[in-house]
Amino acid sequence: MATMARKNDNQRLDAAMAQLIENQAALVAQHTAFLSTMAEMRRDFEEIRSLLLHHQQFLQGLPEAIKRTIGFKSK
């Protein structure tokens, strides 16, 4: 009887360990996908940042460019 109980305990332990390994594998896969998504978002944000900085420089120079274009002369 003790041998049968031990066998059942071992089977449950084996099943629990198999489930744990399966869950860990799923977690690693999700984590990898998350990291990939984050890396893609970081690249997108860097591209947006670069574009905004370019536009900021353009807009800062715009008043002077307009003055030159319409022939504004300071006194």
Coordinates of C-alpha atoms in Angstrom, one line a residue:
M1 CA 0.0 0.0 0.0
A2 CA 2.8 2.4 0.8
T3 CA 4.5 1.6 -2.5
M4 CA 1.2 2.4 -4.3
A5 CA 0.9 5.8 -2.5
R6 CA 4.5 6.6 -3.2
K7 CA 4.0 5.8 -6.9
N8 CA 0.9 8.1 -7.0
D9 CA 2.9 10.8 -5.2
N10 CA 5.8 10.5 -7.7
Q11 CA 3.3 10.6 -10.7
R12 CA 1.7 13.8 -9.3
L13 CA 5.2 15.3 -8.7
D14 CA 6.2 14.4 -12.2
A15 CA 3.0 15.9 -13.7
A16 CA 3.6 19.1 -11.6
M17 CA 7.2 19.3 -12.7
A18 CA 6.2 18.8 -16.4
Q19 CA 3.5 21.6 -16.0
L20 CA 6.1 23.9 -14.4
I21 CA 8.6 23.3 -17.2
E22 CA 5.8 24.0 -19.8
N23 CA 4.8 27.2 -18.0
Q24 CA 8.4 28.4 -17.8
A25 CA 8.9 27.7 -21.5
A26 CA 5.7 29.7 -22.2
L27 CA 6.9 32.6 -20.0
V28 CA 10.3 32.7 -21.8
A29 CA 8.5 32.8 -25.1
Q30 CA 6.3 35.7 -24.0
H31 CA 9.3 37.5 -22.5
T32 CA 11.2 37.2 -25.7
A33 CA 8.3 38.5 -27.7
F34 CA 7.9 41.4 -25.2
L35 CA 11.6 42.3 -25.5
S36 CA 11.4 42.2 -29.3
T37 CA 8.4 44.5 -29.2
M38 CA 10.1 46.9 -26.8
A39 CA 13.2 47.0 -29.0
E40 CA 11.0 47.9 -32.0
M41 CA 9.2 50.6 -30.0
R42 CA 12.6 52.0 -28.9
R43 CA 13.7 52.2 -32.6
D44 CA 10.4 53.9 -33.5
F45 CA 10.7 56.4 -30.7
E46 CA 14.3 57.2 -31.7
E47 CA 13.2 57.8 -35.2
I48 CA 10.4 60.1 -34.0
R49 CA 12.8 61.9 -31.7
S50 CA 15.2 62.5 -34.5
L51 CA 12.4 63.8 -36.8
L52 CA 11.1 66.2 -34.0
L53 CA 14.6 67.6 -33.4
H54 CA 14.9 68.2 -37.2
H55 CA 11.6 70.0 -37.2
Q56 CA 12.5 72.0 -34.1
Q57 CA 15.6 73.3 -35.8
F58 CA 13.7 74.1 -39.0
L59 CA 11.0 76.0 -37.1
Q60 CA 13.6 77.9 -35.0
G61 CA 15.2 79.2 -38.2
L62 CA 11.9 80.0 -39.9
P63 CA 11.4 83.6 -38.6
E64 CA 14.8 84.6 -39.9
A65 CA 14.3 82.9 -43.2
I66 CA 11.0 84.7 -43.6
K67 CA 12.6 88.0 -42.8
R68 CA 15.3 87.4 -45.4
T69 CA 12.7 86.3 -48.0
I70 CA 10.5 89.4 -47.7
G71 CA 13.4 91.7 -47.5
F72 CA 13.0 92.8 -43.9
K73 CA 15.8 95.0 -42.7
S74 CA 16.4 95.8 -39.1
K75 CA 17.2 99.5 -38.2

